[in-house]
PDB file of N, CA and C in Angstrom:
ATOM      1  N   UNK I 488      -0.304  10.894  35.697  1.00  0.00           N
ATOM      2  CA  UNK I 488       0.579  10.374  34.668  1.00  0.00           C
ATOM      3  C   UNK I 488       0.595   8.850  34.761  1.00  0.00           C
ATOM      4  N   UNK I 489       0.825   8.483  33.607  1.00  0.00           N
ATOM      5  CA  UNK I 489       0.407   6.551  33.636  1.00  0.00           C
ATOM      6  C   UNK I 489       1.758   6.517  33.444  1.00  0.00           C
ATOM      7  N   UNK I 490       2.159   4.787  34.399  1.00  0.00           N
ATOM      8  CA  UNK I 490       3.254   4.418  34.519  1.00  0.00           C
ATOM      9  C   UNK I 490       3.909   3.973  33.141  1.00  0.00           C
ATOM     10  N   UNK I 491       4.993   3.653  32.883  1.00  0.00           N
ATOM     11  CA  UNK I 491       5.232   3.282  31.653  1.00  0.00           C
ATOM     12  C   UNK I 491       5.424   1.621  31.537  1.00  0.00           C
ATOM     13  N   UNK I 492       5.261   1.314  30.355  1.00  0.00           N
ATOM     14  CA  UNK I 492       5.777  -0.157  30.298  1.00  0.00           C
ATOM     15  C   UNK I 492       6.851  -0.786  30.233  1.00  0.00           C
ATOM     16  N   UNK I 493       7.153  -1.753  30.457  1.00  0.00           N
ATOM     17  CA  UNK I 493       8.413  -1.966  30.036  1.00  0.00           C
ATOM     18  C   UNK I 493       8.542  -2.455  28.539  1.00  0.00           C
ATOM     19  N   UNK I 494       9.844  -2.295  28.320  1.00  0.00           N
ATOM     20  CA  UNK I 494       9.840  -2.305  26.718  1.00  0.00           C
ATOM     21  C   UNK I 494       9.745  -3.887  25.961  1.00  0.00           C
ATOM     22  N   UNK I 495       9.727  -4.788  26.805  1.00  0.00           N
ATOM     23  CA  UNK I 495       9.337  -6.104  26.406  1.00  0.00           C
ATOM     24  C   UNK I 495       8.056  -6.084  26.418  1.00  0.00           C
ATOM     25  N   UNK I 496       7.066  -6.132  27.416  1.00  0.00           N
ATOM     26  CA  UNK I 496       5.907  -5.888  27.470  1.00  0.00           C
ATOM     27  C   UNK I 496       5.670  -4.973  25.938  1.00  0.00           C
ATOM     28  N   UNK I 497       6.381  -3.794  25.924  1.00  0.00           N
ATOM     29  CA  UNK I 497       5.666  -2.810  24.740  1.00  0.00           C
ATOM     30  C   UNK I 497       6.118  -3.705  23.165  1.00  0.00           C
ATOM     31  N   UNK I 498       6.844  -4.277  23.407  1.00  0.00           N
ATOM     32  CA  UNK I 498       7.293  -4.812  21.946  1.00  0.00           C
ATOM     33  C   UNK I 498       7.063  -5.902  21.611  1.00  0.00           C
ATOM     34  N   UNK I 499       6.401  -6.665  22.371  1.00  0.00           N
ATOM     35  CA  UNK I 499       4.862  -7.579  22.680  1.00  0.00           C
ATOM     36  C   UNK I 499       3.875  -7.249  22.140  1.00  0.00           C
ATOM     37  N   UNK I 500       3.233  -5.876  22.901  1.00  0.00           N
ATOM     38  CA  UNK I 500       2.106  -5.601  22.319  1.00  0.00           C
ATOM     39  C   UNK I 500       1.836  -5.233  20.604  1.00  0.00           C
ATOM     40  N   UNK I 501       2.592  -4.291  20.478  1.00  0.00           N
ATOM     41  CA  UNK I 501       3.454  -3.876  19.281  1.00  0.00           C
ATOM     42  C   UNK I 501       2.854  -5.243  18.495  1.00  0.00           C
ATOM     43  N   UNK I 502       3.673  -6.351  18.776  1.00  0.00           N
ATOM     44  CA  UNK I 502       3.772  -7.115  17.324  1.00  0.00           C
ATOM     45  C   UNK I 502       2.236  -7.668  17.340  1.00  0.00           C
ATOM     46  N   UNK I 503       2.050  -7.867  18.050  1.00  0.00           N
ATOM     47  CA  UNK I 503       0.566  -8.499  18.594  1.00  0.00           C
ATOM     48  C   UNK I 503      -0.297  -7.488  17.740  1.00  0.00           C
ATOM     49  N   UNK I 504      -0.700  -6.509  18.168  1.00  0.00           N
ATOM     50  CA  UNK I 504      -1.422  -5.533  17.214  1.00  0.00           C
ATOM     51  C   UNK I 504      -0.558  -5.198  15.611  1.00  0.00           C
ATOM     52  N   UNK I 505       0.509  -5.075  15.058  1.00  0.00           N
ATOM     53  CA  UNK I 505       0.389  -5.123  13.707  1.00  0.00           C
ATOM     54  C   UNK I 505      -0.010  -6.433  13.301  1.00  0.00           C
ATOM     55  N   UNK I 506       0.377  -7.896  13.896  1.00  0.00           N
ATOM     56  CA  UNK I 506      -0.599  -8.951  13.285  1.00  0.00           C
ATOM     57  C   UNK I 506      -1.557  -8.771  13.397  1.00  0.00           C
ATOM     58  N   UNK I 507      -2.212  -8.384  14.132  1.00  0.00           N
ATOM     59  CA  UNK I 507      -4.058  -8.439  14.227  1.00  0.00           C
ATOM     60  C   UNK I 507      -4.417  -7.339  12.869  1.00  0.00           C
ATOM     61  N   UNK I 508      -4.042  -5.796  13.545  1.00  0.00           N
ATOM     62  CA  UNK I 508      -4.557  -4.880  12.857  1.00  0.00           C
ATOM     63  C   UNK I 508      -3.607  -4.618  11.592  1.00  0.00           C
ATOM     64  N   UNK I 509      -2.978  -4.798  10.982  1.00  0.00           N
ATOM     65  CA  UNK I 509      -2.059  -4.310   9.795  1.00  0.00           C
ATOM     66  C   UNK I 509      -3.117  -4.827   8.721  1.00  0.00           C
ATOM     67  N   UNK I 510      -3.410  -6.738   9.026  1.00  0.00           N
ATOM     68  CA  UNK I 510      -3.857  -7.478   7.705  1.00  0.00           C
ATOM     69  C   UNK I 510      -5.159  -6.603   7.328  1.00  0.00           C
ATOM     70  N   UNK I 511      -5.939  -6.574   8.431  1.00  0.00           N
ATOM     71  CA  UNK I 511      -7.351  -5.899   8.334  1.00  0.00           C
ATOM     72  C   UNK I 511      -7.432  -4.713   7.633  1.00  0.00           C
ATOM     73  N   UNK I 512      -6.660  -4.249   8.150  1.00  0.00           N
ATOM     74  CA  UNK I 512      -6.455  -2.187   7.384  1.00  0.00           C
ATOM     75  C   UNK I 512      -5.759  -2.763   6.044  1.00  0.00           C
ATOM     76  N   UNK I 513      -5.389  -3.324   5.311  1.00  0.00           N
ATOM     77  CA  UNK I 513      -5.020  -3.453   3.946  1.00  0.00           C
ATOM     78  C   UNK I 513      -6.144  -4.173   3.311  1.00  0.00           C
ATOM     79  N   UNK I 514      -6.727  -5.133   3.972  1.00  0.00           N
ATOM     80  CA  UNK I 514      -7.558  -5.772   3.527  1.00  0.00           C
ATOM     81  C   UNK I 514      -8.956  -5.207   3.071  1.00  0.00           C
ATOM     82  N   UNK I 515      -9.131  -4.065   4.324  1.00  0.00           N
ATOM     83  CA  UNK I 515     -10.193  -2.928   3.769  1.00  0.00           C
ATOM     84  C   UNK I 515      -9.915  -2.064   2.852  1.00  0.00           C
ATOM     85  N   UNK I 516      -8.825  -1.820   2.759  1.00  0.00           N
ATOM     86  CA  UNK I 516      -8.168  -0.988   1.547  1.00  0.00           C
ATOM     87  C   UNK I 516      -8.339  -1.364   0.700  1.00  0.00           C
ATOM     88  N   UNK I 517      -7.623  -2.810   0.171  1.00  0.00           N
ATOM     89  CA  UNK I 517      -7.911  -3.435  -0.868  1.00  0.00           C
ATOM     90  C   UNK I 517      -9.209  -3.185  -1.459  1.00  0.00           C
ATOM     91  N   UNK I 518      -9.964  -3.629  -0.352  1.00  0.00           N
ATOM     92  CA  UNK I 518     -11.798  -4.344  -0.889  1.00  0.00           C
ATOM     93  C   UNK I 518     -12.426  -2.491  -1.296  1.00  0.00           C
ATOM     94  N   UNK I 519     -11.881  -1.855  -0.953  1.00  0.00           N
ATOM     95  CA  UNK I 519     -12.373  -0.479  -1.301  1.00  0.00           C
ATOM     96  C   UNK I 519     -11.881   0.083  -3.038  1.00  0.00           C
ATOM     97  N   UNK I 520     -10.904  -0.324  -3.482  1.00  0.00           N
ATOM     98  CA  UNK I 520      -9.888   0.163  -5.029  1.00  0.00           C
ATOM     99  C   UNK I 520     -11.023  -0.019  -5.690  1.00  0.00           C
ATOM    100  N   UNK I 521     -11.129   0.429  -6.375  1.00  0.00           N
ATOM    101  CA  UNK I 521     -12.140   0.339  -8.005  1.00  0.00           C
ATOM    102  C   UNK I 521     -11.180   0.293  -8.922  1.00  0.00           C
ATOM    103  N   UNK I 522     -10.490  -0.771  -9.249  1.00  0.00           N
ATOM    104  CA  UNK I 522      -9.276  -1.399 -10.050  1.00  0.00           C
ATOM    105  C   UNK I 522      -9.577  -0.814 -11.350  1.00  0.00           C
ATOM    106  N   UNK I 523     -11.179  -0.999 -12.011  1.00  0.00           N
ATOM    107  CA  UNK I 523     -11.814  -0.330 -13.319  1.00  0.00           C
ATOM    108  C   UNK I 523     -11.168   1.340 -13.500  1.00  0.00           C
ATOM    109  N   UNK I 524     -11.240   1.884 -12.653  1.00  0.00           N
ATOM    110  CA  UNK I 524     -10.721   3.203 -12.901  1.00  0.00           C
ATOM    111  C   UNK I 524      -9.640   3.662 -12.567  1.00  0.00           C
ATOM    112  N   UNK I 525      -8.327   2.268 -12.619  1.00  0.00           N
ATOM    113  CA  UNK I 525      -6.678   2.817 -12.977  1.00  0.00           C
ATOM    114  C   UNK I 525      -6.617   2.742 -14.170  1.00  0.00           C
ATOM    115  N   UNK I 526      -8.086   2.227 -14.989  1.00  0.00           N
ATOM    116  CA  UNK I 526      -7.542   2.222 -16.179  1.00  0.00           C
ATOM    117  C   UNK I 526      -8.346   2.973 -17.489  1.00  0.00           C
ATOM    118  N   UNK I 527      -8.906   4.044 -16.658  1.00  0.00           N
ATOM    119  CA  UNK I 527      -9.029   4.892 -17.638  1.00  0.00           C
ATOM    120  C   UNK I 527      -8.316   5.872 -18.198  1.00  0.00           C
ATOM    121  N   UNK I 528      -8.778   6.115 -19.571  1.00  0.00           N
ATOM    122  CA  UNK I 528      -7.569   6.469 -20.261  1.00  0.00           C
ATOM    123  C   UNK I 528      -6.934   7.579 -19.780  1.00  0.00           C
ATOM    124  N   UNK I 529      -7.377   8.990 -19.132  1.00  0.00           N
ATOM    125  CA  UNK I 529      -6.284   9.543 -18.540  1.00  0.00           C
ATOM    126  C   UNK I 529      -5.309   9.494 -17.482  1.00  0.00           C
ATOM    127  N   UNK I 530      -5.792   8.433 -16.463  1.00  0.00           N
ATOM    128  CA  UNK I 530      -5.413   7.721 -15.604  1.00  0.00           C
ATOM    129  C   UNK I 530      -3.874   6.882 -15.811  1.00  0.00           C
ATOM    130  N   UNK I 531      -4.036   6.277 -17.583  1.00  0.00           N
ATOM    131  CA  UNK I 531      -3.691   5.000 -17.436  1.00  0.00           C
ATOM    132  C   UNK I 531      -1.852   5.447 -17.715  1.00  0.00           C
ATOM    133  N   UNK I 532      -1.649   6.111 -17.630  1.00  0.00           N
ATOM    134  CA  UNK I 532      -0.102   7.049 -17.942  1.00  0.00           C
ATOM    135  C   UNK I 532       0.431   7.165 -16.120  1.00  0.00           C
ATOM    136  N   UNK I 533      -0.732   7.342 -15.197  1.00  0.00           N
ATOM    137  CA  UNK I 533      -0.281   7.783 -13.617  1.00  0.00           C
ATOM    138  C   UNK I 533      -0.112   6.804 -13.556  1.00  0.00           C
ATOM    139  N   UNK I 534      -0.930   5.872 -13.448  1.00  0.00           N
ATOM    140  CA  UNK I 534      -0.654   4.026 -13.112  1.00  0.00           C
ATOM    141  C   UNK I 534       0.418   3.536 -13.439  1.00  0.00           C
ATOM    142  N   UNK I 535       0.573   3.191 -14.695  1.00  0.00           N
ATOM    143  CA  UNK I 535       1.755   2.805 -15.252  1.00  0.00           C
ATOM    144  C   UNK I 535       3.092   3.334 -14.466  1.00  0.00           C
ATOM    145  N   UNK I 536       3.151   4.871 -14.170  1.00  0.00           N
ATOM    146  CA  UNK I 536       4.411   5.011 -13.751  1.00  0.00           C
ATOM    147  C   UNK I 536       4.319   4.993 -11.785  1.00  0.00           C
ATOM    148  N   UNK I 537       3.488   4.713 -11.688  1.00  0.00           N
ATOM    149  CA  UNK I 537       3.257   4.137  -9.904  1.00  0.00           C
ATOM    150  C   UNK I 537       3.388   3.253 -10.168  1.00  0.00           C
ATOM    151  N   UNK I 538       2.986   1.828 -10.942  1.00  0.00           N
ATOM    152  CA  UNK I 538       3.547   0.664 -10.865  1.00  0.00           C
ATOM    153  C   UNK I 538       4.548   0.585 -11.190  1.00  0.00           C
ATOM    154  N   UNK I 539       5.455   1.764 -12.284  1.00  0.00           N
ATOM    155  CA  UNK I 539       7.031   1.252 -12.659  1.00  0.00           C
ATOM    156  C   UNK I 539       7.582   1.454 -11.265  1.00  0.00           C
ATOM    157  N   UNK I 540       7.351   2.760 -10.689  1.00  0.00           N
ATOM    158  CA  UNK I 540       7.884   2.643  -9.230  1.00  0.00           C
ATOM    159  C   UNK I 540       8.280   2.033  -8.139  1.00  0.00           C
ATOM    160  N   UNK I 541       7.112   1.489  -8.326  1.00  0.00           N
ATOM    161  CA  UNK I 541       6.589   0.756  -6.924  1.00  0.00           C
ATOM    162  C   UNK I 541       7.407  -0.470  -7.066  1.00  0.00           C
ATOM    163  N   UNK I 542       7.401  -1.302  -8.173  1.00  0.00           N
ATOM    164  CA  UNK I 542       8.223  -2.331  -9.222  1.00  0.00           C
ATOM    165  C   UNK I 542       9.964  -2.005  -8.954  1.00  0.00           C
ATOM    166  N   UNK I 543      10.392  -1.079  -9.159  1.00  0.00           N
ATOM    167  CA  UNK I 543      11.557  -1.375  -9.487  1.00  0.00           C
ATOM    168  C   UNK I 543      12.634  -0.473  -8.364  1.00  0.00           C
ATOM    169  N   UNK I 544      11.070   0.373  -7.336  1.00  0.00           N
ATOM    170  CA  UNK I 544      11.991   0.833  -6.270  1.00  0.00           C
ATOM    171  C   UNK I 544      11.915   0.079  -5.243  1.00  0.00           C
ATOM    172  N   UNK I 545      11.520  -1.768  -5.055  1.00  0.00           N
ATOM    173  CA  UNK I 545      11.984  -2.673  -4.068  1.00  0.00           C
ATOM    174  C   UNK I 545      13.183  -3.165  -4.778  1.00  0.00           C
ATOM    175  N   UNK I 546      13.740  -2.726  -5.347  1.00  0.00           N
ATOM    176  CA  UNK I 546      14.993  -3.512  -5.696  1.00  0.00           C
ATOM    177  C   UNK I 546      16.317  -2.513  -5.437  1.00  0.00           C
TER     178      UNK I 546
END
């Protein structure tokens, strides 16, 4: 059994890796969307109401 860390140490590492790895994993995400096909036409009704969502459920 591996010892544990302490929780400063862990909440260290923690932030350390979502700065490194968070930007990267969105950033590949991003570069992956084919933006052209939210907007085809049967599509373009799902979009719309994921962006009303997404839009007006940070508020």
């Amino acid at each position: 059994m591996m010892p544990r860390l302490p929780d400063e140490v862990h909440h260290k590492l923690e932030s350390i890796a979502l700065g490194i790895f968070a930007p990267i994993f969105f950033a590949t995400a991003g570069l992956k969307v084919n933006v052209i096909n939210l907007f085809e036409p049967r599509l373009l009704i799902i979009t719309g109401i994921v962006i009303f969502i997404a839009t007006f459920g940070k508020v």
